[in-house]
Structure formats: C-alpha cells, structure tokens
Amino acid sequence: MAEQADGQALDEVVTFTSDLIRIDTTNRGGGDCRERPAAEYAAARLAEAGLEPTLLERTPGRTNVVARVEGTDPTAGALLLHGHLDVVPAEAADWSVHSFSGEVRDGIVWGRGAVDMKDMDAMILAVVRSWARQGVRPRRDVVIAFTADEEASAEDGSGFLADEHAGLFEGCTEGVSESGGFTFHDGAGRQIYPIAAGERGTAWLKLTARGRAGHGSKVNRDNAVTRLAGAIARIGAHEWPLRLTPTVRAALTELAAVYGIETDLTDVDALLDKLGPAAQLVEPTIRNSANPTMLDAGYKVNVIPGEAVAHVDGRYLPGAEDEFRSTLDRLTGPDVEWEFHHREVALQAPVDSPTFARMRAAVEEFAPEGHVVPFCMSGGTDAKQFSRLGITGYGFTPLKLPEGYDYGAMYHGVDERVPVEALHFGVQVLDRFLRTA
Ligand SMILES: [Zn+2]
C-alpha cells in the first residue's frame, strides 16, 4: 500500500481549489447566497471516489454535503472533517486579478476562497480520492461535511446539520477544520506552525438606554443618549483582566521553549515582550474583549429621543462567560439594558490528546524545520455548531507558506491567494494525519 498521497492528488488539489473559486458562492448575509453548484461539484468528486454523499438543504439552494469514509476499526470514535463552501464578498475593483477567476499564475492560485476555505475543501477531496485509488482505509471513520452559511449565521449550514441531521455524525468525537497548521514566520528565521485547540465565544450585544424624551433646550437628567454614551465609553475603556486558558498556557509554555526563554506565567506581559512577533499568536486570546461598533439614536438635533441603541462586538474566552456577563452588567449600569443579539459558545480542546499529537507529528514530518505550538482562535468557526453534538474542534488546515506571505491578511482580504506548493504540503500532511489518526 502506498504510504502517501499520489501525484494525481497533488494535481487535483490545485484543480479543485481553482474550480471551487470559480463557482461564486458569495454570502452577503440575510440568506443571499447559493452554495448548491459548489455542493454538487464536491458531491460529484466524492461519488467518483465511490462514496455516497448526501445533499442536505434547509433552504433551497443553501446546500450542504455529508459523506462517510468507513474506517477499519469500528470501535474507534469517528473524525469529522469539515469545510465551508461559502465565501465573503469580494470588491472586484480592488483586486489585481478577477476575484472569482481561480487563475493559477506563477505557482499561485488566486481568488476569493483561496484560503477561506476552498483550499481545505479541495484538500479533503484530493485526499479521499487518492485513498480510493490506493485502496487506503483510515482506522477511524472519517465523516466529511461541506457546509453552507458559515460566513453568516450558520443556520442553513452547520447549525442545521447539527440540529436536524445529528445521525449523520454518529460516533464523531473530534472535528478538524480551518485555521491551523500554517507557517508563521517570526522574521528571525523561525517557522512556527500553530494548531488551533480552542475558540473564543461570540457575544454580539445590543445595548438599549431609555430616558425621558423632550425638547433639546430643556434640562433633562434622564437623557437616553447621555446614558448610552456613558455606558459605551466605559465598555470601550475597560481593561479586561488577564485570563490564561489551558490552550493559551500551553501556547506560552511551548513558545517560550522554542525561544529558549524562561516560562514565567506570573508576568505574561514580560514574556510576550520577549517573544517578539510570535506574541501575536497569543495576544488576542489572553483576555475577553468588547468593542463598541454601532450607535443609533435621535432624529433631530433639538429633540431628545426616548431611546438610544448601540451594538458591541464582544468575545469571551473558554470558561470566562460568567465574568463577561457580570462585567457588562457593571459597565452598563442600572439605566442601560443589554442583551445578546447573537451568542455562540467558546470552545476548548485538549492539547495533550492523541489527535493533537498526530497533527503535530504530521506537520513535523513534512516540515522538520517547523515548531508546532497550540493556539486559541480569537474568532469562531463551524466547530461551534458541531460542538452541540459533543464534537471537540481543532483548527488544522496545513499550509506551508513562504516568508512575506501575509496569511492573516488573506482572510476576507483583497487578492486572496494560496501557493500551489502550500496546497501540495497540505494534501501530504492531511493525508498523513488522517491515516494515523
Ligand atoms: Zn472560514
């Protein structure tokens, strides 16, 4: 039996990434998206490999695909591999290539979705097809899910699958998806491969201040705008206390080891200073955060409105939701109400699990110069919805990236693109991980 993905898989991952980019699955929110052609494309590629994909829709055109590769050990927990099919909009005028061309130029695949995350969708397809050619079966069942609607509410995608089709995910204990296993260059010659083992929770808040409406020329101690402004200013200025989750502790400890510096978690600021650019892998996830983003009040300069509304983008760490709530109660005060406009759970995955060790080993095999460390994602993915099924989520979309390529800027950015070599690496690493998982 061949030990790794074949040459055809390396060709196919490029073709599939490019083809999927050309299928415009822009998600503008509010239901304005159609994933169906991309879902049909993916399903056809799976069917060619002898799998039996199921297409599922809550809303016509918002199509999800689920398939199962049977493993050799029926007693082992199944592994969920998932990738979303939708992408965020691209403003064509800003781009140096057509944003949905999927053009391959000078060893780079260009277009919206190249890293978020049609690359991973293509890698999954390429790997399972190479297994079919080689007669490979993984030890664990591997459940593949291509989802709709990740870039909006996930209600037509992973939320729908988790709530309405739990049976398709029977036996799944762990999931693997976007944002992890990529090369982070520290600018001093070190290459770090962060693997995600956690996500902050999402807390989009609506604040409402009420008061006494009246004439703008009169004394008014119950002014809703003044009350709201006070609350917003307190939230914006609040310094959230340091909170180290297990993943972030492990990240700091491992990064300190990479840099040969002492791990002193009692003085995290000093430690972050010493880590230099690598500090950005942990900085967004050592605290809760709450940023005021929208304000809405009044309709005329000489009329005091009876109500004023604001929105705040809050994120909380695993285990820190209660503290987040009580802090918001205190910062808003008695005159301003707040509620979750949209709320999603925080996730924490163990970094000492066999699965994490196998992801690490797969990266180390194909990038021996790299240092693998765990990290926590500051935002969220479909793993939040799948966690309702008891599935522990990791972020692992392996990509070997050249220095100077700004991976973070590709997400939802202009000129999103991915090197062909990065896709080849991804296929090899994903294949190795899944064979040994
Ligand atoms: Zn994504």
mmCIF file of C-alpha atoms and ligand atoms in Angstrom, residues 84 86 115-117 150-151 178-179 380-381 411-412, ligand 1:
data_model
loop_
_atom_site.group_PDB
_atom_site.id
_atom_site.type_symbol
_atom_site.label_atom_id
_atom_site.label_comp_id
_atom_site.label_asym_id
_atom_site.label_seq_id
_atom_site.Cartn_x
_atom_site.Cartn_y
_atom_site.Cartn_z
ATOM 1 C CA HIS A 84 -17.496 25.628 4.427
ATOM 2 C CA ASP A 86 -19.464 29.914 1.051
ATOM 3 C CA VAL A 115 -7.542 30.264 1.953
ATOM 4 C CA ASP A 116 -11.022 30.700 3.450
ATOM 5 C CA MET A 117 -11.563 27.912 2.734
ATOM 6 C CA GLU A 150 -20.542 29.665 7.697
ATOM 7 C CA GLU A 151 -19.870 33.288 6.794
ATOM 8 C CA GLU A 178 -9.986 25.760 9.263
ATOM 9 C CA SER A 179 -7.245 27.963 10.724
ATOM 10 C CA GLY A 380 -15.190 31.379 15.568
ATOM 11 C CA THR A 381 -15.895 28.640 13.027
ATOM 12 C CA TYR A 411 -8.846 36.117 5.278
ATOM 13 C CA HIS A 412 -11.652 38.240 3.834
HETATM 14 ZN ZN ZN B 1 -13.676 30.384 7.018
#
